[in-house]
């Protein structure tokens, strides 16, 4: 690993299977710590992390903040809506001003694809991508794969995962595809043809526009929401029609493998891509994904700070 150490986590693309395995084995230890009465370790006590969120977030922001606190880091939170970004300050100026206050690491969510990569070339600081537009969301893919791997007793080889919904606007889909394929899983994407980008087949995934067929093929269904905030045109006639064709409900569950594992990165639009009874059913590991997210983010922060990733 030492010949290829990472200074940043910008995406899953570029990571090796060995590096993902190291993140997972480190997260296993942090998962144990998080079950203990004292959930903290001083591993990052000399590190200051700035969480820069230029786009809304609930899970990722809270999860990173908790992970940093559990590791004993000093943290500062920044949200673009209450900052001088609205006065015209550039991304590089904003970040360099924050860094001049002696910050070691930046966790950034930004609406522009490639924003973390761009920043990594212009500032002297370690950067973790917490979601960049429609491009990548590496820690989400890591926590998704970690949750599947724990469910299947450490082995994702040959597992069939269908990612359903708005593939075109999803950073979760692309990062999941890269991550799952590295770990030996087979991946299918399913959704309306208008929401499946043409380039996706070049990643080696299967493509389906028929949810019932896709679900019969799958061991795992990762349901994505429609990203209305990124859509500049209409991709399907109505939410009602989308839900009829691509919503996962109990009626559909009657015709699939009874052990089908249900996942969702959140936020859920209940009654659109997934019904409440399926989201809350025993097949669903949606809240376990969120729980595992803290351990995965602790592992990423820890390994980057040690320069051992
Ligand atoms: N899964 C995810 O990224 O959720 P948030 O947008 O709430 O962070």
XYZ file of C-alpha atoms and ligand atoms in Angstrom:
317
model
C 0.000 0.000 0.000
C 2.826 2.366 0.874
C 3.904 2.876 -2.750
C 0.477 4.238 -3.620
C -0.542 6.232 -0.547
C -3.466 8.604 -0.995
C -3.451 12.174 0.198
C -7.147 12.551 -0.592
C -10.277 10.487 -1.102
C -11.743 12.025 -4.247
C -13.589 9.022 -5.642
C -13.748 5.229 -5.751
C -12.191 5.317 -9.219
C -8.472 4.965 -8.631
C -8.815 2.938 -5.419
C -7.603 -0.662 -5.381
C -9.396 -3.657 -3.872
C -6.608 -3.789 -1.274
C -7.317 -0.214 -0.222
C -11.049 -0.920 0.078
C -10.312 -4.052 2.129
C -8.085 -1.954 4.424
C -10.880 0.611 4.890
C -13.313 -2.214 5.709
C -11.029 -3.967 8.216
C -10.366 -0.608 9.909
C -14.114 0.133 9.939
C -14.722 -3.284 11.580
C -12.621 -2.099 14.547
C -14.452 1.233 14.726
C -17.817 -0.554 14.525
C -16.796 -2.489 17.656
C -15.738 0.767 19.336
C -19.121 2.335 18.519
C -20.872 -0.488 20.402
C -18.733 0.097 23.529
C -19.865 2.288 26.463
C -17.044 4.777 25.672
C -17.287 5.444 21.938
C -14.224 7.657 21.589
C -10.537 7.308 20.783
C -8.024 10.184 20.694
C -6.535 9.011 17.353
C -7.104 12.388 15.631
C -6.601 14.661 18.635
C -3.963 16.767 16.837
C -6.030 17.121 13.656
C -8.461 19.900 12.708
C -11.108 19.051 10.112
C -13.303 21.559 8.256
C -16.631 20.250 6.950
C -17.487 22.402 3.946
C -21.022 21.837 2.692
C -21.954 23.845 -0.393
C -25.053 21.658 -0.853
C -27.674 20.312 1.560
C -27.009 17.136 3.524
C -28.382 15.354 6.572
C -26.755 11.899 6.747
C -23.301 12.642 5.313
C -22.750 15.829 7.313
C -23.912 14.403 10.652
C -22.046 11.157 10.009
C -18.728 12.895 9.241
C -19.143 15.208 12.215
C -19.808 12.290 14.564
C -16.910 10.303 13.070
C -14.544 13.245 13.634
C -15.761 13.745 17.201
C -15.440 10.030 17.993
C -11.808 10.255 16.809
C -11.111 13.292 18.990
C -10.535 15.768 16.127
C -11.204 19.489 16.381
C -13.874 20.428 13.860
C -15.303 23.472 12.187
C -18.515 23.416 10.139
C -19.149 25.618 7.139
C -22.342 25.933 5.157
C -22.408 27.998 1.962
C -25.861 29.470 2.689
C -24.525 31.359 5.723
C -21.086 32.251 4.325
C -19.391 34.891 2.190
C -19.776 32.647 -0.888
C -23.035 34.531 -1.443
C -20.930 37.737 -1.633
C -18.977 36.380 -4.624
C -15.937 34.719 -2.998
C -14.375 31.922 -5.099
C -14.053 28.319 -3.893
C -10.247 28.541 -3.756
C -10.310 31.829 -1.800
C -12.896 30.455 0.631
C -10.858 27.323 1.250
C -7.488 29.098 1.488
C -8.947 31.497 4.067
C -10.160 28.562 6.135
C -6.805 26.768 5.752
C -4.919 29.847 6.983
C -6.601 29.159 10.324
C -4.537 25.919 10.467
C -6.953 23.282 9.207
C -5.470 19.877 8.276
C -8.267 18.150 6.410
C -11.319 19.177 4.426
C -14.532 17.217 3.925
C -16.381 18.835 1.041
C -19.786 18.451 -0.594
C -20.273 20.582 -3.686
C -22.874 20.679 -6.501
C -20.211 20.818 -9.253
C -18.851 17.488 -10.565
C -15.063 17.455 -10.110
C -15.041 20.194 -7.431
C -12.982 18.083 -4.973
C -10.499 17.115 -7.675
C -10.156 20.774 -8.697
C -9.599 21.850 -5.106
C -7.014 19.126 -4.495
C -4.845 20.675 -7.223
C -5.016 24.199 -5.780
C -4.806 23.936 -1.991
C -2.333 22.298 0.407
C -4.626 20.095 2.457
C -6.098 16.594 2.498
C -9.538 16.454 0.891
C -12.386 13.977 1.267
C -15.151 14.153 -1.317
C -18.528 14.055 0.445
C -20.396 14.160 -2.899
C -19.595 16.267 -5.979
C -22.636 16.912 -8.147
C -23.553 13.963 -10.353
C -20.006 12.554 -10.232
C -18.989 10.514 -7.125
C -19.935 9.967 -3.489
C -17.134 7.629 -2.376
C -17.953 7.246 1.326
C -21.591 6.408 0.454
C -20.406 3.617 -1.874
C -17.985 2.361 0.774
C -20.683 2.231 3.453
C -23.106 0.566 1.026
C -20.596 -2.129 0.058
C -19.489 -2.535 3.705
C -23.143 -3.069 4.723
C -23.607 -5.706 1.981
C -20.285 -7.372 2.835
C -21.251 -7.615 6.523
C -24.669 -9.044 5.599
C -23.083 -11.656 3.330
C -20.333 -12.645 5.806
C -17.401 -10.912 4.114
C -17.984 -12.082 0.541
C -19.540 -10.049 -2.278
C -18.090 -12.208 -5.050
C -20.837 -13.085 -7.534
C -23.548 -11.181 -5.650
C -26.040 -9.509 -7.978
C -26.850 -5.887 -7.177
C -29.433 -3.841 -9.054
C -29.327 -0.060 -8.677
C -32.778 1.335 -9.484
C -33.933 4.819 -10.421
C -32.362 8.069 -11.512
C -28.975 6.749 -12.643
C -28.328 9.805 -14.828
C -28.184 12.302 -11.955
C -26.801 9.970 -9.276
C -23.286 10.164 -7.816
C -24.211 7.200 -5.593
C -24.770 4.976 -8.647
C -21.381 5.643 -10.244
C -19.397 5.210 -7.006
C -21.355 2.027 -6.197
C -20.675 0.589 -9.652
C -16.892 1.128 -9.310
C -16.797 -0.181 -5.739
C -18.992 -3.263 -6.192
C -17.202 -4.355 -9.361
C -13.820 -4.124 -7.595
C -15.230 -6.407 -4.891
C -16.434 -8.988 -7.420
C -20.182 -8.242 -7.469
C -22.276 -8.124 -10.643
C -24.106 -4.825 -11.141
C -27.244 -3.961 -13.090
C -28.832 -0.522 -13.416
C -32.581 -0.246 -13.930
C -34.837 2.709 -14.631
C -36.572 4.604 -17.419
C -34.346 4.790 -20.528
C -34.350 8.584 -20.200
C -32.675 8.319 -16.775
C -29.954 5.868 -17.838
C -26.952 7.638 -19.404
C -25.568 6.097 -22.597
C -22.003 5.838 -21.231
C -23.084 3.551 -18.383
C -22.711 0.327 -20.407
C -19.003 1.116 -20.850
C -18.595 0.543 -17.090
C -19.536 -3.121 -17.619
C -22.948 -3.071 -15.928
C -26.096 -4.761 -17.230
C -28.969 -2.429 -18.133
C -32.699 -3.057 -17.759
C -35.789 -0.923 -18.083
C -38.028 -3.592 -16.525
C -38.024 -3.504 -12.725
C -39.790 -6.849 -12.218
C -37.205 -8.694 -14.345
C -34.358 -6.829 -12.647
C -35.644 -7.703 -9.168
C -35.968 -11.393 -10.072
C -32.282 -11.347 -11.125
C -31.011 -9.537 -8.031
C -29.770 -10.456 -4.546
C -29.728 -6.777 -3.570
C -31.862 -3.811 -4.707
C -30.422 -0.360 -4.041
C -33.286 2.082 -4.600
C -32.428 5.684 -5.570
C -34.620 8.739 -5.383
C -35.464 10.938 -8.359
C -33.096 13.913 -8.115
C -35.581 16.629 -9.054
C -33.120 19.366 -8.019
C -30.705 18.303 -10.812
C -33.298 17.887 -13.568
C -33.652 20.606 -16.169
C -36.312 18.826 -18.232
C -39.045 16.193 -17.816
C -37.691 12.649 -17.988
C -41.009 10.823 -17.375
C -44.678 11.809 -17.627
C -45.554 11.916 -13.923
C -44.426 10.793 -10.455
C -47.462 8.508 -10.382
C -46.398 6.730 -13.566
C -42.794 6.504 -12.337
C -43.961 4.953 -9.099
C -46.160 2.436 -10.933
C -43.289 1.290 -13.164
C -40.267 1.721 -10.885
C -41.533 1.910 -7.305
C -40.705 -1.028 -5.018
C -43.839 -2.064 -3.117
C -45.161 -5.163 -1.338
C -47.016 -6.340 -4.453
C -43.703 -6.527 -6.328
C -41.969 -8.162 -3.342
C -44.355 -11.168 -3.674
C -42.629 -12.187 -6.906
C -38.974 -11.865 -5.882
C -36.433 -13.786 -3.820
C -37.811 -13.601 -0.244
C -34.255 -12.814 0.929
C -33.884 -9.804 -1.416
C -31.833 -7.211 0.466
C -33.308 -3.692 0.251
C -31.035 -0.651 0.436
C -31.429 3.095 -0.027
C -28.815 5.846 0.423
C -31.449 8.353 1.592
C -33.177 10.693 1.611
C -36.185 8.452 0.892
C -39.230 9.717 -0.963
C -41.712 7.297 0.603
C -44.413 6.225 -1.827
C -42.347 7.161 -4.897
C -39.306 4.864 -5.373
C -40.151 2.710 -2.343
C -43.270 2.163 -0.247
C -43.127 2.657 3.512
C -43.870 -0.983 4.291
C -40.942 -2.162 2.127
C -38.569 0.520 3.479
C -39.397 -0.569 7.030
C -39.553 -4.331 6.329
C -37.169 -6.992 7.642
C -35.545 -7.121 4.161
C -34.403 -3.515 4.556
C -30.975 -2.533 5.957
C -31.455 1.188 5.347
C -30.774 2.256 8.944
C -27.846 -0.173 9.235
C -26.323 1.631 6.241
C -26.522 4.895 8.190
C -25.033 3.273 11.307
C -22.180 1.744 9.289
C -21.517 5.137 7.691
C -19.981 6.494 10.895
C -17.513 3.578 11.142
C -16.589 3.866 7.460
C -15.979 7.621 7.763
C -13.909 7.097 10.914
C -11.811 4.581 8.958
C -11.289 6.951 6.024
C -10.373 9.900 8.277
C -8.050 7.742 10.377
C -6.243 6.113 7.438
C -5.788 9.403 5.577
C -4.487 11.143 8.701
C -1.988 8.262 9.191
C -1.088 8.457 5.471
C -1.665 4.696 5.352
C -4.434 4.506 2.757
N -26.945 9.703 1.308
C -26.678 11.004 1.406
O -25.698 11.521 0.850
O -27.582 11.709 2.161
P -27.447 13.256 2.500
O -27.675 14.012 1.224
O -28.524 13.529 3.525
O -26.065 13.505 3.039
